[in-house]
PDB file of C-alpha atoms and ligand atoms in Angstrom:
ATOM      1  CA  UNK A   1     109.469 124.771  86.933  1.00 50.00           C
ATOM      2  CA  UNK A   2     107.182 127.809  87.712  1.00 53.00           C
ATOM      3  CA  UNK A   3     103.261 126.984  88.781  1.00 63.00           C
ATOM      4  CA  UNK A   4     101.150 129.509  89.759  1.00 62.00           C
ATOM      5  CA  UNK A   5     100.214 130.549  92.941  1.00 71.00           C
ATOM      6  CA  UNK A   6      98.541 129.641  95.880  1.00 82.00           C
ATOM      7  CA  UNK A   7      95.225 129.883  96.333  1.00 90.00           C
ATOM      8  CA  UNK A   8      92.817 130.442  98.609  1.00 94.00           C
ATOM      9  CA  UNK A   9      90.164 126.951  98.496  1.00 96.00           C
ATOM     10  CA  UNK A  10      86.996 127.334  97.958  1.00 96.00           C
ATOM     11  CA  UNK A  11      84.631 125.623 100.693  1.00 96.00           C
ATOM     12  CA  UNK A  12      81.513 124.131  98.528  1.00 96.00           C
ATOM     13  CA  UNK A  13      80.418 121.574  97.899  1.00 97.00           C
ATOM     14  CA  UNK A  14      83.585 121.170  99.315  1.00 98.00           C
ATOM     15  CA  UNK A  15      86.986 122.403  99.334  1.00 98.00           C
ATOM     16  CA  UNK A  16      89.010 122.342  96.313  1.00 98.00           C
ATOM     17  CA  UNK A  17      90.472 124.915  93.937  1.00 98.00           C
ATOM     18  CA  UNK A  18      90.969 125.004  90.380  1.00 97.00           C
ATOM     19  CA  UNK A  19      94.071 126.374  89.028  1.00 96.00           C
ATOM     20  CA  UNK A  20      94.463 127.636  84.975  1.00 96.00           C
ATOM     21  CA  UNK A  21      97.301 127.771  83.402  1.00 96.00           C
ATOM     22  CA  UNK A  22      98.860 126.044  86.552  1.00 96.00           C
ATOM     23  CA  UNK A  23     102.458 125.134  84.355  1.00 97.00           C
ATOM     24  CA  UNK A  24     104.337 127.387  81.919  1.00 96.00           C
ATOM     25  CA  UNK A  25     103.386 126.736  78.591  1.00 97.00           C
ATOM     26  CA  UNK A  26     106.309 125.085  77.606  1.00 97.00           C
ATOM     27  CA  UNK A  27     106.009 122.624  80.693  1.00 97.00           C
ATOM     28  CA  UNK A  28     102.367 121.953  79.510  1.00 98.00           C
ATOM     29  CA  UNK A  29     103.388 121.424  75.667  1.00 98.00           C
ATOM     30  CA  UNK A  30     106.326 118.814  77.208  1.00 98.00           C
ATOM     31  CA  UNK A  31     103.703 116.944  79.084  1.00 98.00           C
ATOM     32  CA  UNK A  32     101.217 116.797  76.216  1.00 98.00           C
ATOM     33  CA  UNK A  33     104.263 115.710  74.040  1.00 98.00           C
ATOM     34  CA  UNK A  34     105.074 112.586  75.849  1.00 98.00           C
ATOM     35  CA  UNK A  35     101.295 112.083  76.432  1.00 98.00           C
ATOM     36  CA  UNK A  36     101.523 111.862  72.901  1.00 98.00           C
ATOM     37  CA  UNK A  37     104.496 109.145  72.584  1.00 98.00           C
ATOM     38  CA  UNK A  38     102.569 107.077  74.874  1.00 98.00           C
ATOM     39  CA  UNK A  39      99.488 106.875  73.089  1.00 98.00           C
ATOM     40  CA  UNK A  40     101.452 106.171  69.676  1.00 98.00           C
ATOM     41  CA  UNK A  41     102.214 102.746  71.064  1.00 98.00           C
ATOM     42  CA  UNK A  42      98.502 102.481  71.172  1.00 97.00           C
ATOM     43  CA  UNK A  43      95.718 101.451  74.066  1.00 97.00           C
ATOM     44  CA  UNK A  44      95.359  97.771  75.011  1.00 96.00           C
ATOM     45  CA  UNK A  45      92.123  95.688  76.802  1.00 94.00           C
ATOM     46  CA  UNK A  46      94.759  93.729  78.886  1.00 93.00           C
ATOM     47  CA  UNK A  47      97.136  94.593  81.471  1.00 91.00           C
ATOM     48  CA  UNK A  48      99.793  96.054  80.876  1.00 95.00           C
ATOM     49  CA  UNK A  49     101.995  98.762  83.061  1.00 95.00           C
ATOM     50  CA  UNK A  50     103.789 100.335  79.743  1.00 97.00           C
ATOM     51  CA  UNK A  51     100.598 101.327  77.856  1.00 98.00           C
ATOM     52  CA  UNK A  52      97.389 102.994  78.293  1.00 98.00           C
ATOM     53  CA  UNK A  53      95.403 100.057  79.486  1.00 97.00           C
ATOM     54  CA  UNK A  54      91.819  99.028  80.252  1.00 96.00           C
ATOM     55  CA  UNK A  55      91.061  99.917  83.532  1.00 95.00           C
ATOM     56  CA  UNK A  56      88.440  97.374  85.016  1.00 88.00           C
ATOM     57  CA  UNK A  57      85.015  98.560  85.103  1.00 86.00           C
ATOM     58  CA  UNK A  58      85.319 101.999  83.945  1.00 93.00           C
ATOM     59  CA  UNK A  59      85.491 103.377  80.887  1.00 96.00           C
ATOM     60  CA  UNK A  60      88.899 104.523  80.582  1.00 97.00           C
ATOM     61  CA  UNK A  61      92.575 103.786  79.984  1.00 98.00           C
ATOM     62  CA  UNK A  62      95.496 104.371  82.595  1.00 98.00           C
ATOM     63  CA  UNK A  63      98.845 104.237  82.924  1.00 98.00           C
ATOM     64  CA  UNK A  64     101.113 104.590  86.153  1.00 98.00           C
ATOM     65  CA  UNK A  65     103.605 106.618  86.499  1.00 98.00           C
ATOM     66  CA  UNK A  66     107.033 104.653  86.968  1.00 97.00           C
ATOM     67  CA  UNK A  67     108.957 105.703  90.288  1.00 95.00           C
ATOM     68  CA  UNK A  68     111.162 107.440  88.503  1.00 95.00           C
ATOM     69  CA  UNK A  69     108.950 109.404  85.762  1.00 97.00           C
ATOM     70  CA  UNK A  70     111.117 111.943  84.432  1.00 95.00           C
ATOM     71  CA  UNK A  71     110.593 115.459  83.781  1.00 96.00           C
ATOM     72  CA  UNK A  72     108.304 116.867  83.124  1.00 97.00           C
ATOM     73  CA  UNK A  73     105.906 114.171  84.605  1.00 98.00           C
ATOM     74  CA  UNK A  74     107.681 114.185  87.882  1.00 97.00           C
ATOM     75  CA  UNK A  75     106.539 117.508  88.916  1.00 97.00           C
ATOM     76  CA  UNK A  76     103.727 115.241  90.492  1.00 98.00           C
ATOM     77  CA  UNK A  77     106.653 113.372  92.885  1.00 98.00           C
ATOM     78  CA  UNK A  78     107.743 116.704  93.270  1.00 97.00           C
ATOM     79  CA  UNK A  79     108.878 118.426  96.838  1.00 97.00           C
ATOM     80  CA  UNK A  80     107.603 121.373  95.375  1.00 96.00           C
ATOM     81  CA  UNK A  81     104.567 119.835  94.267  1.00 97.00           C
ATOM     82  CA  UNK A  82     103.877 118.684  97.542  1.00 97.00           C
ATOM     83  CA  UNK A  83     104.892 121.709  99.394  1.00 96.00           C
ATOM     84  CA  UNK A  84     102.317 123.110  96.834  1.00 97.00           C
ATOM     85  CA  UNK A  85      99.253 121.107  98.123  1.00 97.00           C
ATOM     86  CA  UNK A  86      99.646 121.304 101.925  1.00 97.00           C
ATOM     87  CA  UNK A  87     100.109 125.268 101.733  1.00 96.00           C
ATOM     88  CA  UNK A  88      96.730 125.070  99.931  1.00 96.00           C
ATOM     89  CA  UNK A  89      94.802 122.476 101.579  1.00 97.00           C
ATOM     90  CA  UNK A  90      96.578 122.601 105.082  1.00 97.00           C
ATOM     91  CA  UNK A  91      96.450 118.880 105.048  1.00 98.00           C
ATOM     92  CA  UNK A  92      99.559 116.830 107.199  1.00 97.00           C
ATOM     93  CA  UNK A  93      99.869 114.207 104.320  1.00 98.00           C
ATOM     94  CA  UNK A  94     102.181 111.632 104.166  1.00 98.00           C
ATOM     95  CA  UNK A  95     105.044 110.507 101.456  1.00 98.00           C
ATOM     96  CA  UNK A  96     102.969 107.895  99.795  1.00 98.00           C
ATOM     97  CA  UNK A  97     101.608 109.515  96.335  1.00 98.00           C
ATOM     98  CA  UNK A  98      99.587 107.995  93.058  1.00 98.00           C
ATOM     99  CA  UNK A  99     100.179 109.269  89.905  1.00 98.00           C
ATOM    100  CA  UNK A 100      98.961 108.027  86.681  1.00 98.00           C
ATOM    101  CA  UNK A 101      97.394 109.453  82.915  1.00 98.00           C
ATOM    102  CA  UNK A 102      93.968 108.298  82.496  1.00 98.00           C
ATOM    103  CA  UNK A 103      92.427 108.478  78.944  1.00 98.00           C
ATOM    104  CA  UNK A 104      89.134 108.286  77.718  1.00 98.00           C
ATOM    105  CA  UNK A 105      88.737 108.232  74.148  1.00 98.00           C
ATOM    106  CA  UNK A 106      85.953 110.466  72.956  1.00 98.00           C
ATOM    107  CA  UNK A 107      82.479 108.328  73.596  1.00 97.00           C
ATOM    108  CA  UNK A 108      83.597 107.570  77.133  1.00 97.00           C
ATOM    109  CA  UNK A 109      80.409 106.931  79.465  1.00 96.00           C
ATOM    110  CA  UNK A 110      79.826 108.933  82.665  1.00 97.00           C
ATOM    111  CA  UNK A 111      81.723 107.674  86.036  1.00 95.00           C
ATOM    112  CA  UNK A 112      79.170 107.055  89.423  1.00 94.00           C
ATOM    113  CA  UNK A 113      79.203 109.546  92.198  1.00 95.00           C
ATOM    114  CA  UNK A 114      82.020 108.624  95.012  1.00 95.00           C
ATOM    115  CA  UNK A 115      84.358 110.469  97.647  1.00 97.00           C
ATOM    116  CA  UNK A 116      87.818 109.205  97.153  1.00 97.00           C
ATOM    117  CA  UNK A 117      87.622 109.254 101.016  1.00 97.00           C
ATOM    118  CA  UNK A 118      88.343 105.392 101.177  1.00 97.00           C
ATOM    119  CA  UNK A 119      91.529 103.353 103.043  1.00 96.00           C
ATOM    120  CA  UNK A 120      94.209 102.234 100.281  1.00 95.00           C
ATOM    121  CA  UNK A 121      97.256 100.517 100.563  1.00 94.00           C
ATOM    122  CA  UNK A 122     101.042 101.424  99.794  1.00 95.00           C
ATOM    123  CA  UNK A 123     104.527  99.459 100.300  1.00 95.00           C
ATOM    124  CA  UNK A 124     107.532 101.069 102.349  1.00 95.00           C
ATOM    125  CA  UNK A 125     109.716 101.134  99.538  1.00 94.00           C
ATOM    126  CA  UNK A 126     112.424 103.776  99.598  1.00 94.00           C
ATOM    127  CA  UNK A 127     111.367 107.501  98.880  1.00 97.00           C
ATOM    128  CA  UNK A 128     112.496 109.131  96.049  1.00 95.00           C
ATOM    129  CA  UNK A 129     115.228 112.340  96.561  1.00 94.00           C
ATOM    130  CA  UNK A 130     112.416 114.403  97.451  1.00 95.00           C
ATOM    131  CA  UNK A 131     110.950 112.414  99.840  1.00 97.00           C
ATOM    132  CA  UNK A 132     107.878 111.022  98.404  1.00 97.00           C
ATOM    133  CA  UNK A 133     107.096 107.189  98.065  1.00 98.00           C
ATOM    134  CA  UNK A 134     105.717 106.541  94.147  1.00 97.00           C
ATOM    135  CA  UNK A 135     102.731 104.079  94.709  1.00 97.00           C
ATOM    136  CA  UNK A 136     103.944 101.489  91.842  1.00 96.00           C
ATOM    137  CA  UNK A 137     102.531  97.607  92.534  1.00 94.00           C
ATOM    138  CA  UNK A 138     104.395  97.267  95.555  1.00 94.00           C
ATOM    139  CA  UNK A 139     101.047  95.162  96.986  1.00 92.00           C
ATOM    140  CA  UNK A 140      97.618  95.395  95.929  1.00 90.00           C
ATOM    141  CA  UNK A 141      96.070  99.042  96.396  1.00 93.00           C
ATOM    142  CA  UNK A 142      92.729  98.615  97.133  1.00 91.00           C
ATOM    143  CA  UNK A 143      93.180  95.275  99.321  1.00 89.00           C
ATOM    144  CA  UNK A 144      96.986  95.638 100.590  1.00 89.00           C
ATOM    145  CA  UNK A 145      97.311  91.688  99.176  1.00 86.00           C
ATOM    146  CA  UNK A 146     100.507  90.986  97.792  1.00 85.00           C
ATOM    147  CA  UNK A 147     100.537  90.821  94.122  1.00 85.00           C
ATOM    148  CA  UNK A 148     102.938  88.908  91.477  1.00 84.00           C
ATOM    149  CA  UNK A 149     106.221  91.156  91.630  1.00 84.00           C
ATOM    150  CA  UNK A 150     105.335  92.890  94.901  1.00 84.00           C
ATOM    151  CA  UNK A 151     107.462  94.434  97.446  1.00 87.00           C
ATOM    152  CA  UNK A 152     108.037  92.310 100.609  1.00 88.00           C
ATOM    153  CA  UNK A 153     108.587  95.992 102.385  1.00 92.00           C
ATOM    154  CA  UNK A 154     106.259  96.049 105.475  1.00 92.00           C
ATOM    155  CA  UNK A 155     102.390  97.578 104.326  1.00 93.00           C
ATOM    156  CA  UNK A 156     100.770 100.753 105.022  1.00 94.00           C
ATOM    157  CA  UNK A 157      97.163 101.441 105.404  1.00 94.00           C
ATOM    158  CA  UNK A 158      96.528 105.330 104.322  1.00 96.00           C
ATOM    159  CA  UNK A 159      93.260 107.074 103.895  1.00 97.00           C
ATOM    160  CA  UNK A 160      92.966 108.929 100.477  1.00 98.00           C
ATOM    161  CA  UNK A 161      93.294 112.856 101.132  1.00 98.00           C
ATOM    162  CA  UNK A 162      93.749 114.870  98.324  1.00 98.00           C
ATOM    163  CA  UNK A 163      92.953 113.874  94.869  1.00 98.00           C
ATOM    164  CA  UNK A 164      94.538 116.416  91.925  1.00 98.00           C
ATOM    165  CA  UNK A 165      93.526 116.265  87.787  1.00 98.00           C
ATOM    166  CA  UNK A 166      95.573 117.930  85.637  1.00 98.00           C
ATOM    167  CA  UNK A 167      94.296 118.266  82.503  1.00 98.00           C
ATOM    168  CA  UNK A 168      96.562 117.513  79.328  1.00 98.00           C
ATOM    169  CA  UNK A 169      94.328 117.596  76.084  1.00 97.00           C
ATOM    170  CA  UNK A 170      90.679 119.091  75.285  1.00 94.00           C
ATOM    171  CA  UNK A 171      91.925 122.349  73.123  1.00 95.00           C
ATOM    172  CA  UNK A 172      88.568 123.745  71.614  1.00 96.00           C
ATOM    173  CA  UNK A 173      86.659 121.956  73.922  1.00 98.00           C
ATOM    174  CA  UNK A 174      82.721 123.853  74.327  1.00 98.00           C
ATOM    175  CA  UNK A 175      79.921 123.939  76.493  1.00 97.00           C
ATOM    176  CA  UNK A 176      78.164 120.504  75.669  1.00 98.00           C
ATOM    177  CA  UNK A 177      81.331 118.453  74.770  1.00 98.00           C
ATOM    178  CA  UNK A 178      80.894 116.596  77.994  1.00 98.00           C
ATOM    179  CA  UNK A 179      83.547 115.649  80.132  1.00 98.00           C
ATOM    180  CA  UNK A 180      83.518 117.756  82.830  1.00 98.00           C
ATOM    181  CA  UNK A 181      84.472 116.798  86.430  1.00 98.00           C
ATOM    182  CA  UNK A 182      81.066 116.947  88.222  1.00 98.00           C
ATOM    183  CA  UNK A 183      80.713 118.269  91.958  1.00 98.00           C
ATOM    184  CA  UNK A 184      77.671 116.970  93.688  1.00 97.00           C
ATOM    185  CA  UNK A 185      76.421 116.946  97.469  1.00 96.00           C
ATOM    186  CA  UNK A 186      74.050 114.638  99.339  1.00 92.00           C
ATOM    187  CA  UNK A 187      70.528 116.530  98.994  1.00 85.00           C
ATOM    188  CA  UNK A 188      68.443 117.074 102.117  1.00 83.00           C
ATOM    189  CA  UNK A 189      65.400 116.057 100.461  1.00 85.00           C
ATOM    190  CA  UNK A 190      66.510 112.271  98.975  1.00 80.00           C
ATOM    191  CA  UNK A 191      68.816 109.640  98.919  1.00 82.00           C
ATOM    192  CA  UNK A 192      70.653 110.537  95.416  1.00 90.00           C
ATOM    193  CA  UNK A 193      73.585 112.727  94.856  1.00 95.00           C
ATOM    194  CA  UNK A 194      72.435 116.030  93.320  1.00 95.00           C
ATOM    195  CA  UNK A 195      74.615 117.901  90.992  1.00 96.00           C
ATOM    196  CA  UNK A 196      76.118 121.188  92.027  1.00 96.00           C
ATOM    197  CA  UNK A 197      78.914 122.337  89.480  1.00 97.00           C
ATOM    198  CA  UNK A 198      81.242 120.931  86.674  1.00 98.00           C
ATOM    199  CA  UNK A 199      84.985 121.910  86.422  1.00 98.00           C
ATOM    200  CA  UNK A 200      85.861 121.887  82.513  1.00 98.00           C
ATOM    201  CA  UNK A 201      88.121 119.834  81.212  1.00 98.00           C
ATOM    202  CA  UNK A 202      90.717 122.422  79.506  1.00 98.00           C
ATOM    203  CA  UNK A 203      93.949 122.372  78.944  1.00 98.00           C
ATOM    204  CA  UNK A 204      96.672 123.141  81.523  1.00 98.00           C
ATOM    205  CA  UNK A 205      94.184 122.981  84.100  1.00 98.00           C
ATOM    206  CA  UNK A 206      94.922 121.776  87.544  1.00 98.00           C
ATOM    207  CA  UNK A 207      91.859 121.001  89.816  1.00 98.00           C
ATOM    208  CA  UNK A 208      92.365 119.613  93.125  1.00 98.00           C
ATOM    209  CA  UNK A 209      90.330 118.653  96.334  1.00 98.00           C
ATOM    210  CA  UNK A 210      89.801 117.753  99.745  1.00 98.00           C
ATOM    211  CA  UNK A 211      88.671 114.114  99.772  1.00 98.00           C
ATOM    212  CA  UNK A 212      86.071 113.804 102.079  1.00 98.00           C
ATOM    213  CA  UNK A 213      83.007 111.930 103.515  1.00 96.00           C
ATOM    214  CA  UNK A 214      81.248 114.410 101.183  1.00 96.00           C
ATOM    215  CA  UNK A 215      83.481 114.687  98.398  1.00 98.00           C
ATOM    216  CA  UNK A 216      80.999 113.608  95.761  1.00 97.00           C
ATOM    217  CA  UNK A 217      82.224 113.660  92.602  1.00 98.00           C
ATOM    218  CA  UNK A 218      82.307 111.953  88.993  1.00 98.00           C
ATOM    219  CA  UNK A 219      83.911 111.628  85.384  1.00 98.00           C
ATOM    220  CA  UNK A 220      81.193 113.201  82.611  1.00 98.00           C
ATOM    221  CA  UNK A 221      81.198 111.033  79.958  1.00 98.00           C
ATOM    222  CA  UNK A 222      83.164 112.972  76.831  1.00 98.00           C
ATOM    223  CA  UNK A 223      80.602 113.185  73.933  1.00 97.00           C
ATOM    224  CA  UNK A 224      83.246 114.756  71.517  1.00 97.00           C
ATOM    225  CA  UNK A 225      86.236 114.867  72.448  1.00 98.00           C
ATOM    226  CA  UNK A 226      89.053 112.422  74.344  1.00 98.00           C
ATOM    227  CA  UNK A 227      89.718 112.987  77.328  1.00 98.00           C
ATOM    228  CA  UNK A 228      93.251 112.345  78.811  1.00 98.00           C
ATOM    229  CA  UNK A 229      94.427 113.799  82.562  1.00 98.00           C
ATOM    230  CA  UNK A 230      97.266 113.509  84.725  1.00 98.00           C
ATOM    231  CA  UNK A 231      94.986 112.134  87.921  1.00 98.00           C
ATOM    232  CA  UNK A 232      96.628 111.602  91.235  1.00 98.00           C
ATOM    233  CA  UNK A 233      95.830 111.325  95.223  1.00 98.00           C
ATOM    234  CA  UNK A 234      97.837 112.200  98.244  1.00 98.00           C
ATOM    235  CA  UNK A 235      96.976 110.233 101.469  1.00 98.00           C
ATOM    236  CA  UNK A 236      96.944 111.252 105.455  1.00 97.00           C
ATOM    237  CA  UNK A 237      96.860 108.218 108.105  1.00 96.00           C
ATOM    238  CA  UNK A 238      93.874 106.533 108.529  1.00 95.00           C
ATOM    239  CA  UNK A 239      93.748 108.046 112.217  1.00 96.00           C
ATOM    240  CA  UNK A 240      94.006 111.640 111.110  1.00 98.00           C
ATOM    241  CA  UNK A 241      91.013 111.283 108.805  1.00 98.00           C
ATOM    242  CA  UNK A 242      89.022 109.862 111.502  1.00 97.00           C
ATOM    243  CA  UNK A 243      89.922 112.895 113.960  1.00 98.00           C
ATOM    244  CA  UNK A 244      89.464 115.343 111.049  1.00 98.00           C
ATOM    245  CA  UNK A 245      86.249 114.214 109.614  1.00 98.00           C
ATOM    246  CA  UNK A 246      84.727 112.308 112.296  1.00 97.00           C
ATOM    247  CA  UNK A 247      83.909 109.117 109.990  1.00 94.00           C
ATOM    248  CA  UNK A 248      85.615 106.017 109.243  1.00 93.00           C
ATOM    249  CA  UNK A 249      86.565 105.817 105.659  1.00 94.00           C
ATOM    250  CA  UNK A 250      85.307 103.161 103.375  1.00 90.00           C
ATOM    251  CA  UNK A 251      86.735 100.195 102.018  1.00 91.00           C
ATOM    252  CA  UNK A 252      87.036  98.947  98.274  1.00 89.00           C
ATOM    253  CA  UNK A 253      83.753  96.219  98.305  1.00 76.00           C
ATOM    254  CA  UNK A 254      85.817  93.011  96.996  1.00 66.00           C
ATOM    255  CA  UNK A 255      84.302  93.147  93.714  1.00 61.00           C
ATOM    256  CA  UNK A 256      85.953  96.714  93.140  1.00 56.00           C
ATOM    257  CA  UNK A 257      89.400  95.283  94.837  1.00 56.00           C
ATOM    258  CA  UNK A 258      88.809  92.228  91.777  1.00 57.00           C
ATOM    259  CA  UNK A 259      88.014  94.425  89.352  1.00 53.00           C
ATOM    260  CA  UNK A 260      84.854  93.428  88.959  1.00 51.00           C
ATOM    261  CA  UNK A 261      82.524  95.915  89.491  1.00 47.00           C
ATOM    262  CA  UNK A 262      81.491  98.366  87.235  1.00 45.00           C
ATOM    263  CA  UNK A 263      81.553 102.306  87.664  1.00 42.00           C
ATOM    264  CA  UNK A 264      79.777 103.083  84.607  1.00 40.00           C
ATOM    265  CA  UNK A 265      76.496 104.095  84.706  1.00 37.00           C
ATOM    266  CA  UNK A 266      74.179 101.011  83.433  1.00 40.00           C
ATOM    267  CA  UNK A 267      73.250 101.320  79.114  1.00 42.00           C
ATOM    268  CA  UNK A 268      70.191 103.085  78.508  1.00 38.00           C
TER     269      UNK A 268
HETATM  270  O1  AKG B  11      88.304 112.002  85.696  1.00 66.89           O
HETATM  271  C1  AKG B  11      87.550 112.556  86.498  1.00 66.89           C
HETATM  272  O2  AKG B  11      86.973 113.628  86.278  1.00 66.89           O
HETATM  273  C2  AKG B  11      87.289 111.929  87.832  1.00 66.89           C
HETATM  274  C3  AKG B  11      87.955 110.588  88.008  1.00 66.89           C
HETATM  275  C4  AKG B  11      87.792 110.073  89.395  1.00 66.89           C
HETATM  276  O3  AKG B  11      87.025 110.561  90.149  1.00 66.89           O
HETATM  277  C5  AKG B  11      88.598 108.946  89.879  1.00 66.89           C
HETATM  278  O4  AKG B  11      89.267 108.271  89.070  1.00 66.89           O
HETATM  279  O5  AKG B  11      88.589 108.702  91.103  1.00 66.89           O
HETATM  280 FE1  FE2 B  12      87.445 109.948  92.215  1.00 66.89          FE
END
């Protein structure tokens, strides 16, 4: 598989770099393919880990990656993948990965502002045969509670440090369509999150970034157009973020961790 180069991060409003054209076209049309298959067996309310499923309290529908997602999808549990990030972001992240396809169809509302920087939870299952540890239901993400089917491997707390969107669909997709991946920052002047720049949504499209105590960031809501992303996060140990950034990452509230809250912004 051939992705293209490294590049150097940009630093505001914090650092991340988008990446076009970031798989050969024929990876690309491979991944879009089996997107495809998997939406043919349609999207569903409930839970359920072989379709596109509700996701609680935001407006979109996501399905994990299995541990071992074939190819093309398993670029993402990739050595080279990996190798990929840390050369850009210069971040010492450990083996446990997310991946998953989230997919808003077209009328999706707007995500809130939030960092990613927050503590999550993985089981010490085996790694994979390039070292990386799938995240897949071993225990409860957010909370690190066991959950029905979970892995009685011992649990580890990681910090979230890199989150990467890759996106599959959004072909004629224009200025207006919505969508975007917003970039905000705190503003000196008030307590809200002011916008600072929008990453497009096009096809074959990698963006990915540092998360951070300032990593603001949110989900546009798609006016048009669905939506649908490969959307993943590499983690560092809790005490590295500390030393690195100097705060104490959040926790899930126990709403979120229920699935109770809501991300969505309230209807007008
Ligand atoms: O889809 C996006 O643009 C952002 C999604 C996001 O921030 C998240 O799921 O944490
Ligand atoms: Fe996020």
């Amino acid at each position: 598989m051939t992705i293209n180069s490294i590049q150097k991060p940009a630093s505001f409003p914090f650092r991340h770099v988008v990446i076009d054209n970031y798989l050969n076209s024929n990876t690309h049309d491979a991944i879009r393919q089996d997107f495809n298959k998997l939406l043919a067996h349609g999207i569903t309310q409930l839970p359920d880990q072989n379709r596109l499923a509700k996701m609680p309290g935001y407006d979109c529908y996501n399905w994990v990656f299995p541990r071992d997602v074939t190819a093309p999808m398993d670029h993402f549990y990739s050595a080279e993948f990996m190798a990929f990030c840390r050369e850009t972001l210069n971040i010492p992240f450990t083996a446990e990965v997310n991946a998953q396809i989230n997919h808003h169809p077209a009328g999706c509302r707007s995500g809130i502002w939030h960092t990613d920087f927050i503590h999550c939870y993985h089981t010490q299952d085996p790694t994979n045969h390039s070292g990386i540890r799938p995240w897949y239901f071993g225990c409860n993400y957010q909370s690190g509670m066991p959950v029905a089917g979970s892995s009685d491997a011992r649990i580890l707390k990681r910090v979230r440090a890199l989150t990467f969107l890759y996106y599959i669909d959004g072909d004629d997709w224009t200025q207006g369509d919505g969508g975007e991946t917003a970039f905000g920052y705190e503003s000196p002047f008030g307590d809200e999150v002011a916008p600072f720049s929008a990453i497009a949504p096009l096809p074959n499209r990698l963006l990915m970034f540092e998360c951070s105590p300032h990593s603001f960031h949110r989900m546009l809501g798609n006016n048009r157009l669905p939506r649908s992303l490969i959307i993943g996060w590499l983690h560092c140990t809790p005490e590295y973020a500390v030393q690195k950034h100097g705060m104490v990452p959040d926790d899930w509230n126990s709403e979120a961790a229920l699935g109770l809250v809501t991300y969505n912004e309230p209807e007008q």
